[in-house]
Amino acid sequence: GLLMLSTEFFYRGFMLFGLDRLGKGAILVQAIPYAYVHLGKPMLEVYYSFFAGIVFGYIDWESKSILPSFLLHWTTSIIFDSLCILLS
């Protein structure tokens, strides 16, 4: 959970809210580097990360908090990791 919390703090807390002068455009701006750090992983994960960055950004923008994206990120990571273990 600490990795997800630090990730959400940086991309949504620092970048998204730090770029609030861009309005909702900040949602797209923070999603780009968020997807970029996933390069080198399967392309499906890179595409998913870009989409997730937009969703997480939107949720946090509307709630004015990083807590929703942290909980969603943590939950989806547990689900995907569990599926990988079960299907391997």
mmCIF file of C-alpha atoms in Angstrom, residues 14-79:
data_model
loop_
_atom_site.group_PDB
_atom_site.id
_atom_site.type_symbol
_atom_site.label_atom_id
_atom_site.label_comp_id
_atom_site.label_asym_id
_atom_site.label_seq_id
_atom_site.Cartn_x
_atom_site.Cartn_y
_atom_site.Cartn_z
ATOM 1 C CA PHE A 14 1.645 17.038 -6.241
ATOM 2 C CA MET A 15 1.119 17.130 -10.014
ATOM 3 C CA LEU A 16 -2.663 17.272 -10.388
ATOM 4 C CA PHE A 17 -3.342 19.766 -7.629
ATOM 5 C CA GLY A 18 -0.097 21.610 -8.358
ATOM 6 C CA LEU A 19 -1.322 22.228 -11.904
ATOM 7 C CA ASP A 20 -4.786 23.361 -10.846
ATOM 8 C CA ARG A 21 -4.318 26.595 -12.815
ATOM 9 C CA LEU A 22 -4.829 24.435 -15.938
ATOM 10 C CA GLY A 23 -8.292 23.501 -14.726
ATOM 11 C CA LYS A 24 -9.405 20.029 -15.690
ATOM 12 C CA GLY A 25 -6.568 19.970 -18.256
ATOM 13 C CA ALA A 26 -4.348 19.051 -15.311
ATOM 14 C CA ILE A 27 -6.050 15.647 -15.333
ATOM 15 C CA LEU A 28 -4.623 14.861 -18.785
ATOM 16 C CA VAL A 29 -1.229 16.415 -18.036
ATOM 17 C CA GLN A 30 -0.609 14.213 -14.978
ATOM 18 C CA ALA A 31 -1.870 11.076 -16.764
ATOM 19 C CA ILE A 32 0.846 11.287 -19.441
ATOM 20 C CA PRO A 33 3.911 10.867 -17.169
ATOM 21 C CA TYR A 34 1.945 8.356 -15.089
ATOM 22 C CA ALA A 35 1.578 6.161 -18.194
ATOM 23 C CA TYR A 36 5.165 6.894 -19.260
ATOM 24 C CA VAL A 37 6.642 5.320 -16.113
ATOM 25 C CA HIS A 38 4.872 2.092 -17.077
ATOM 26 C CA LEU A 39 6.806 1.830 -20.380
ATOM 27 C CA GLY A 40 8.777 -1.386 -20.544
ATOM 28 C CA LYS A 41 5.831 -3.313 -19.186
ATOM 29 C CA PRO A 42 3.265 -4.977 -21.473
ATOM 30 C CA MET A 43 1.611 -2.377 -23.721
ATOM 31 C CA LEU A 44 -1.805 -3.274 -22.347
ATOM 32 C CA GLU A 45 -0.588 -2.110 -18.931
ATOM 33 C CA VAL A 46 0.739 1.145 -20.417
ATOM 34 C CA TYR A 47 -2.624 1.867 -22.082
ATOM 35 C CA TYR A 48 -4.488 0.881 -18.930
ATOM 36 C CA SER A 49 -2.226 3.143 -16.868
ATOM 37 C CA PHE A 50 -3.007 6.138 -19.073
ATOM 38 C CA PHE A 51 -6.739 5.451 -18.783
ATOM 39 C CA ALA A 52 -6.401 4.848 -15.023
ATOM 40 C CA GLY A 53 -4.440 8.092 -14.659
ATOM 41 C CA ILE A 54 -7.328 9.984 -16.219
ATOM 42 C CA VAL A 55 -9.922 8.190 -14.076
ATOM 43 C CA PHE A 56 -7.890 8.606 -10.877
ATOM 44 C CA GLY A 57 -7.228 12.250 -11.729
ATOM 45 C CA TYR A 58 -10.893 12.955 -12.391
ATOM 46 C CA ILE A 59 -12.015 11.269 -9.177
ATOM 47 C CA ASP A 60 -9.446 13.170 -7.127
ATOM 48 C CA TRP A 61 -10.195 16.456 -8.905
ATOM 49 C CA GLU A 62 -13.872 16.145 -8.054
ATOM 50 C CA SER A 63 -13.282 15.003 -4.462
ATOM 51 C CA LYS A 64 -10.322 17.374 -3.826
ATOM 52 C CA SER A 65 -8.532 14.439 -2.179
ATOM 53 C CA ILE A 66 -6.086 11.680 -3.149
ATOM 54 C CA LEU A 67 -7.790 9.190 -0.848
ATOM 55 C CA PRO A 68 -10.248 7.887 -3.490
ATOM 56 C CA SER A 69 -7.516 7.172 -6.058
ATOM 57 C CA PHE A 70 -5.309 5.587 -3.416
ATOM 58 C CA LEU A 71 -8.077 3.204 -2.351
ATOM 59 C CA LEU A 72 -8.968 2.382 -5.960
ATOM 60 C CA HIS A 73 -5.308 1.910 -6.954
ATOM 61 C CA TRP A 74 -4.633 -0.319 -3.963
ATOM 62 C CA THR A 75 -7.768 -2.401 -4.532
ATOM 63 C CA THR A 76 -7.180 -2.916 -8.260
ATOM 64 C CA SER A 77 -3.536 -3.825 -7.654
ATOM 65 C CA ILE A 78 -4.548 -6.506 -5.161
ATOM 66 C CA ILE A 79 -7.118 -7.884 -7.614
#
